[in-house]
Short mmCIF file of C-alpha atoms in Angstrom, two decimals:
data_model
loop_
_atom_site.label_atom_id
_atom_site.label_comp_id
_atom_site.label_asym_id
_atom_site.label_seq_id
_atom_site.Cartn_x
_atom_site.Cartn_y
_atom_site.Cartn_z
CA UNK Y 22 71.68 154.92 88.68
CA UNK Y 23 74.60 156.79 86.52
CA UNK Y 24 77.84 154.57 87.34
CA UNK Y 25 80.78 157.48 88.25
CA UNK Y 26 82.87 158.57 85.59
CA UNK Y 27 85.29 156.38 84.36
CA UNK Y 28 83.77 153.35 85.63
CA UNK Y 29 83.51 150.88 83.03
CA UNK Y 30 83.19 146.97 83.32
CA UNK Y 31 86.13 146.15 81.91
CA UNK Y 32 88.12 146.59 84.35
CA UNK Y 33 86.90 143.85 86.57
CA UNK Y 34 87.28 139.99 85.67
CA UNK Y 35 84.41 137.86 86.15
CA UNK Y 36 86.06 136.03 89.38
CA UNK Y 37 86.21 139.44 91.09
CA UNK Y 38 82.37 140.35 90.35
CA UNK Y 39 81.83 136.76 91.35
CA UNK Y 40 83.72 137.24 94.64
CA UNK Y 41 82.44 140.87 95.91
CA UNK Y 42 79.25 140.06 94.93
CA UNK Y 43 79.11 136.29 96.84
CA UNK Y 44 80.04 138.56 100.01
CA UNK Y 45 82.87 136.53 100.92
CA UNK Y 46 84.85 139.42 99.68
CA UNK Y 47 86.91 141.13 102.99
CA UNK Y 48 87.76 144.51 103.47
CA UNK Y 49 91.18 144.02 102.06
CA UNK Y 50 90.22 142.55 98.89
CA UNK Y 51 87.73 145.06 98.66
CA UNK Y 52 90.10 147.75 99.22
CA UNK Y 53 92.76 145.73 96.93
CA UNK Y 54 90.17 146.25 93.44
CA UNK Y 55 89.16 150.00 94.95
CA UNK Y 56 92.83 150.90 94.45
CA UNK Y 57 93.30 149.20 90.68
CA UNK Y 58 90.36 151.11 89.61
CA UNK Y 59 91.15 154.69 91.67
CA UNK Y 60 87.59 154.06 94.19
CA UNK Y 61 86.49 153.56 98.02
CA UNK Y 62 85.98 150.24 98.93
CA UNK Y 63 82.20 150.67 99.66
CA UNK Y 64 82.13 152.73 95.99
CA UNK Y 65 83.61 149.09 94.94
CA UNK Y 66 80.47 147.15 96.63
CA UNK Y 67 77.87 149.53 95.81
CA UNK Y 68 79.10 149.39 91.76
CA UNK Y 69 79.15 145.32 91.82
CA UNK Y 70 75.78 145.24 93.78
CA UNK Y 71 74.71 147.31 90.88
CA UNK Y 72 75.93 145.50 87.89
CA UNK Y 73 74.34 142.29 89.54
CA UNK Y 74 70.95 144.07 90.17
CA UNK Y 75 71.06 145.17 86.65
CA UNK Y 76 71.84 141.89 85.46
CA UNK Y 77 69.01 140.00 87.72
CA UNK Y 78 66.14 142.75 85.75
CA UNK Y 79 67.91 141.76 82.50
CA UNK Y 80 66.66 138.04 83.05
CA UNK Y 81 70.45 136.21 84.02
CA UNK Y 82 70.11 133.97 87.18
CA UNK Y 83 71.73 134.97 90.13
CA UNK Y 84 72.47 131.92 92.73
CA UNK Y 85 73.22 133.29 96.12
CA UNK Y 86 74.11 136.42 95.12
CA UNK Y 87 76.47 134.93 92.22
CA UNK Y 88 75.29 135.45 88.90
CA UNK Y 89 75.30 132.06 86.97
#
């Protein structure tokens, strides 16, 4: 899956992948990154779920949903 343009990484700290992708993340917070980075809040959760997916194939462990 292409990531949209202008998406990079970097933007995000580690504590906010760690959040969204724990799904303790509300709709505020969610909405809160969307607007840093310019993106919907569900383009926000789809884009984490991705990096973490990406990083489960590439062998990292990922403890409820958290990668470690």
């Amino acid at each position: 899956m292409a990531r949209p343009a202008g998406f990079k990484i970097r933007h995000w700290t580690q504590a906010e992948l760690d959040l969204i992708a724990s799904r303790k993340a509300h709709k505020g917070y969610l909405l809160e990154v969307a607007q840093k980075i310019n993106r919907t809040p569900n383009a926000v959760w789809n884009m984490a779920k991705t990096i973490f997916r990406k990083e489960r194939a590439n062998g990292l462990k990922a403890v409820n949903g958290v990668s470690t």
